[in-house]
Amino acid sequence: MRIAVIGNGNVGSGLAKVLGQAGHEVDPIGRNGDLSAAVSQAELVVLATPYGAVADLAGKADFTGKTVVDVSNPVTEDFSGLQVGHKTSAAEEIASRLSGATVVKAFNTIFAQHYGAGLKVNGQPIQTFVAADDEAARESVKALAAEIGLEPVDAGPLSNARYLEPIGFLNIQFGYVFGHGTGIAPRWQFS
């Protein structure tokens, strides 16, 4: 699959690396890259940018017909809370800005350091929770997650991003504020 990864920070670079290792053709796009061309040629677009950057991106490329994976957590600049939540989510706001795109929420609860360390904690694959209104897009991203070594968990409709983003924020709190480090990841146990 041809995948454009927008954002070349730690998360974007890590995702681009593991997606490439899984055999996908990855086009990493930083601030100075040709966003419009990368999006037009991609089968799937990963937004690995801060939530606030999306407003600027929306006018620079045509996302119509594209599956767009949002990995953001809409944290405030001082990391004291979330910018949006409970009545909406970053993913839903992105979907409204990128009209014509199919937005999927995934990978937002995974610290960037895991992409270079095997995507496992205590020998178990890290879970990623995948939410989207379009079932085919959700299944496609779940399959992609499994290909790179994650354990995908179906999280239902995109509106469930309202709950996934607070889990991402809590993970940040555990990792950085409470001192557990970045070797952690949330996991749902099913019987």
Tab-separated table of C-alpha atoms in Angstrom:
chain	number	residue	atom	x	y	z
A	1	MET	CA	0.000	0.000	0.000
A	2	ARG	CA	1.215	3.548	-0.672
A	3	ILE	CA	1.047	5.501	2.595
A	4	ALA	CA	1.736	9.184	3.198
A	5	VAL	CA	2.855	9.874	6.768
A	6	ILE	CA	2.403	13.564	7.467
A	7	GLY	CA	4.669	14.686	10.270
A	8	ASN	CA	8.264	13.650	10.783
A	9	GLY	CA	8.513	13.948	14.553
A	10	ASN	CA	9.113	10.919	16.763
A	11	VAL	CA	5.695	9.340	16.160
A	12	GLY	CA	5.614	10.017	12.421
A	13	SER	CA	9.174	8.796	11.909
A	14	GLY	CA	8.533	5.689	13.997
A	15	LEU	CA	5.344	4.810	12.145
A	16	ALA	CA	6.985	5.454	8.766
A	17	LYS	CA	9.829	3.115	9.691
A	18	VAL	CA	7.678	0.167	10.807
A	19	LEU	CA	5.242	0.608	7.908
A	20	GLY	CA	8.187	0.525	5.500
A	21	GLN	CA	9.593	-2.559	7.216
A	22	ALA	CA	6.197	-4.236	6.692
A	23	GLY	CA	6.626	-3.762	2.936
A	24	HIS	CA	4.553	-0.649	2.337
A	25	GLU	CA	5.663	2.231	0.147
A	26	VAL	CA	5.899	5.094	2.646
A	27	ASP	CA	6.146	8.761	1.755
A	28	PRO	CA	7.135	10.713	4.901
A	29	ILE	CA	6.147	14.382	4.639
A	30	GLY	CA	7.681	17.069	6.836
A	31	ARG	CA	6.946	20.787	6.901
A	32	ASN	CA	8.737	21.416	3.596
A	33	GLY	CA	7.432	18.382	1.712
A	34	ASP	CA	4.951	18.418	-1.152
A	35	LEU	CA	1.837	17.646	0.866
A	36	SER	CA	-0.589	17.909	-2.039
A	37	ALA	CA	1.327	15.452	-4.223
A	38	ALA	CA	1.870	12.996	-1.373
A	39	VAL	CA	-1.821	12.956	-0.425
A	40	SER	CA	-2.992	12.639	-4.027
A	41	GLN	CA	-0.740	9.610	-4.623
A	42	ALA	CA	-1.448	7.871	-1.304
A	43	GLU	CA	-3.917	5.088	-0.679
A	44	LEU	CA	-3.817	5.891	3.039
A	45	VAL	CA	-2.753	9.048	4.888
A	46	VAL	CA	-1.445	9.058	8.466
A	47	LEU	CA	-1.722	12.381	10.299
A	48	ALA	CA	1.161	12.282	12.778
A	49	THR	CA	0.953	15.967	13.576
A	50	PRO	CA	-0.209	17.904	16.601
A	51	TYR	CA	-3.978	18.310	16.594
A	52	GLY	CA	-3.682	22.073	16.041
A	53	ALA	CA	-1.808	21.613	12.751
A	54	VAL	CA	-4.805	20.099	10.960
A	55	ALA	CA	-6.503	23.431	10.270
A	56	ASP	CA	-3.483	24.439	8.195
A	57	LEU	CA	-3.212	21.078	6.413
A	58	ALA	CA	-6.852	20.994	5.331
A	59	GLY	CA	-6.372	23.753	2.774
A	60	LYS	CA	-3.099	22.454	1.366
A	61	ALA	CA	-4.239	19.110	-0.073
A	62	ASP	CA	-7.371	17.382	-1.326
A	63	PHE	CA	-8.220	14.575	1.087
A	64	THR	CA	-11.424	13.603	-0.762
A	65	GLY	CA	-11.765	9.825	-1.016
A	66	LYS	CA	-8.744	9.196	1.233
A	67	THR	CA	-8.633	7.130	4.396
A	68	VAL	CA	-6.960	9.361	6.979
A	69	VAL	CA	-5.622	7.908	10.231
A	70	ASP	CA	-5.535	10.406	13.098
A	71	VAL	CA	-2.938	9.530	15.753
A	72	SER	CA	-3.192	12.798	17.686
A	73	ASN	CA	-4.091	13.466	21.283
A	74	PRO	CA	-5.496	17.001	21.553
A	75	VAL	CA	-3.492	17.964	24.640
A	76	THR	CA	-3.216	21.575	25.726
A	77	GLU	CA	0.121	23.335	25.198
A	78	ASP	CA	0.999	22.946	28.883
A	79	PHE	CA	-0.123	19.277	28.945
A	80	SER	CA	-2.640	20.025	31.709
A	81	GLY	CA	-5.648	18.585	29.886
A	82	LEU	CA	-7.382	18.058	26.560
A	83	GLN	CA	-8.477	20.796	24.148
A	84	VAL	CA	-11.627	18.883	23.172
A	85	GLY	CA	-13.466	15.936	24.637
A	86	HIS	CA	-16.667	14.158	25.673
A	87	LYS	CA	-18.962	16.023	23.240
A	88	THR	CA	-16.525	15.738	20.369
A	89	SER	CA	-12.966	14.562	19.712
A	90	ALA	CA	-9.931	15.582	17.711
A	91	ALA	CA	-10.760	12.805	15.242
A	92	GLU	CA	-14.332	14.032	14.740
A	93	GLU	CA	-13.143	17.616	14.347
A	94	ILE	CA	-10.569	16.466	11.787
A	95	ALA	CA	-13.297	14.575	9.922
A	96	SER	CA	-15.374	17.755	9.728
A	97	ARG	CA	-12.380	19.736	8.388
A	98	LEU	CA	-11.383	17.084	5.831
A	99	SER	CA	-14.762	16.678	4.178
A	100	GLY	CA	-14.801	13.775	1.776
A	101	ALA	CA	-12.156	11.849	3.742
A	102	THR	CA	-12.791	8.769	5.872
A	103	VAL	CA	-11.148	9.378	9.246
A	104	VAL	CA	-9.942	6.538	11.464
A	105	LYS	CA	-8.651	6.983	15.023
A	106	ALA	CA	-5.725	4.687	15.865
A	107	PHE	CA	-2.194	4.552	17.319
A	108	ASN	CA	-2.839	7.459	19.741
A	109	THR	CA	-2.088	5.430	22.888
A	110	ILE	CA	1.396	4.281	21.771
A	111	PHE	CA	4.539	6.127	22.824
A	112	ALA	CA	6.885	6.846	19.898
A	113	GLN	CA	9.721	4.919	21.561
A	114	HIS	CA	7.850	1.642	21.046
A	115	TYR	CA	8.208	1.863	17.250
A	116	GLY	CA	11.941	1.269	17.546
A	117	ALA	CA	11.652	-1.305	20.325
A	118	GLY	CA	9.476	-4.035	18.828
A	119	LEU	CA	5.957	-2.820	19.748
A	120	LYS	CA	5.732	-5.128	22.772
A	121	VAL	CA	5.478	-4.681	26.539
A	122	ASN	CA	6.445	-7.661	28.693
A	123	GLY	CA	6.489	-9.853	25.593
A	124	GLN	CA	2.911	-9.004	24.587
A	125	PRO	CA	2.059	-6.984	21.479
A	126	ILE	CA	0.870	-3.476	22.284
A	127	GLN	CA	-2.792	-2.914	21.580
A	128	THR	CA	-4.077	-0.126	19.385
A	129	PHE	CA	-7.712	0.841	19.550
A	130	VAL	CA	-9.228	1.528	16.128
A	131	ALA	CA	-12.385	3.612	15.725
A	132	ALA	CA	-14.108	4.653	12.487
A	133	ASP	CA	-17.605	5.028	11.105
A	134	ASP	CA	-16.627	3.212	7.914
A	135	GLU	CA	-16.243	-0.504	8.676
A	136	ALA	CA	-14.017	-1.219	5.666
A	137	ALA	CA	-11.614	1.568	6.663
A	138	ARG	CA	-11.593	0.346	10.272
A	139	GLU	CA	-10.806	-3.216	9.132
A	140	SER	CA	-8.072	-1.968	6.792
A	141	VAL	CA	-6.332	-0.057	9.606
A	142	LYS	CA	-6.724	-3.022	11.965
A	143	ALA	CA	-5.022	-5.233	9.355
A	144	LEU	CA	-2.253	-2.652	8.928
A	145	ALA	CA	-1.745	-2.532	12.712
A	146	ALA	CA	-1.442	-6.324	12.854
A	147	GLU	CA	1.101	-6.262	10.002
A	148	ILE	CA	3.423	-3.994	11.988
A	149	GLY	CA	3.156	-6.158	15.107
A	150	LEU	CA	0.393	-4.493	17.102
A	151	GLU	CA	-2.737	-6.129	18.486
A	152	PRO	CA	-5.650	-4.199	16.961
A	153	VAL	CA	-8.800	-3.786	19.028
A	154	ASP	CA	-12.022	-2.748	17.299
A	155	ALA	CA	-13.229	0.373	19.127
A	156	GLY	CA	-16.390	0.925	17.083
A	157	PRO	CA	-17.538	4.238	15.610
A	158	LEU	CA	-15.444	7.385	15.312
A	159	SER	CA	-17.385	8.996	18.160
A	160	ASN	CA	-15.554	6.583	20.489
A	161	ALA	CA	-12.435	8.673	19.852
A	162	ARG	CA	-13.974	10.863	22.583
A	163	TYR	CA	-12.922	8.131	25.011
A	164	LEU	CA	-9.722	6.964	23.279
A	165	GLU	CA	-8.140	10.404	23.401
A	166	PRO	CA	-8.489	10.655	27.206
A	167	ILE	CA	-6.838	7.201	27.429
A	168	GLY	CA	-3.972	8.611	25.362
A	169	PHE	CA	-3.752	11.589	27.724
A	170	LEU	CA	-3.787	9.305	30.779
A	171	ASN	CA	-0.994	7.253	29.209
A	172	ILE	CA	1.036	10.480	28.853
A	173	GLN	CA	0.325	11.260	32.511
A	174	PHE	CA	1.459	7.798	33.639
A	175	GLY	CA	4.563	7.934	31.457
A	176	TYR	CA	5.802	11.453	32.098
A	177	VAL	CA	4.023	12.990	35.093
A	178	PHE	CA	3.873	9.928	37.354
A	179	GLY	CA	7.324	8.742	36.282
A	180	HIS	CA	6.575	5.329	34.765
A	181	GLY	CA	8.466	6.168	31.575
A	182	THR	CA	7.624	5.428	27.968
A	183	GLY	CA	7.956	1.641	28.156
A	184	ILE	CA	4.272	1.372	29.079
A	185	ALA	CA	1.051	1.010	27.100
A	186	PRO	CA	-2.641	0.597	27.960
A	187	ARG	CA	-4.065	-2.895	27.495
A	188	TRP	CA	-7.626	-4.182	27.544
A	189	GLN	CA	-8.028	-7.727	28.823
A	190	PHE	CA	-10.814	-9.774	27.242
A	191	SER	CA	-12.103	-13.068	28.615
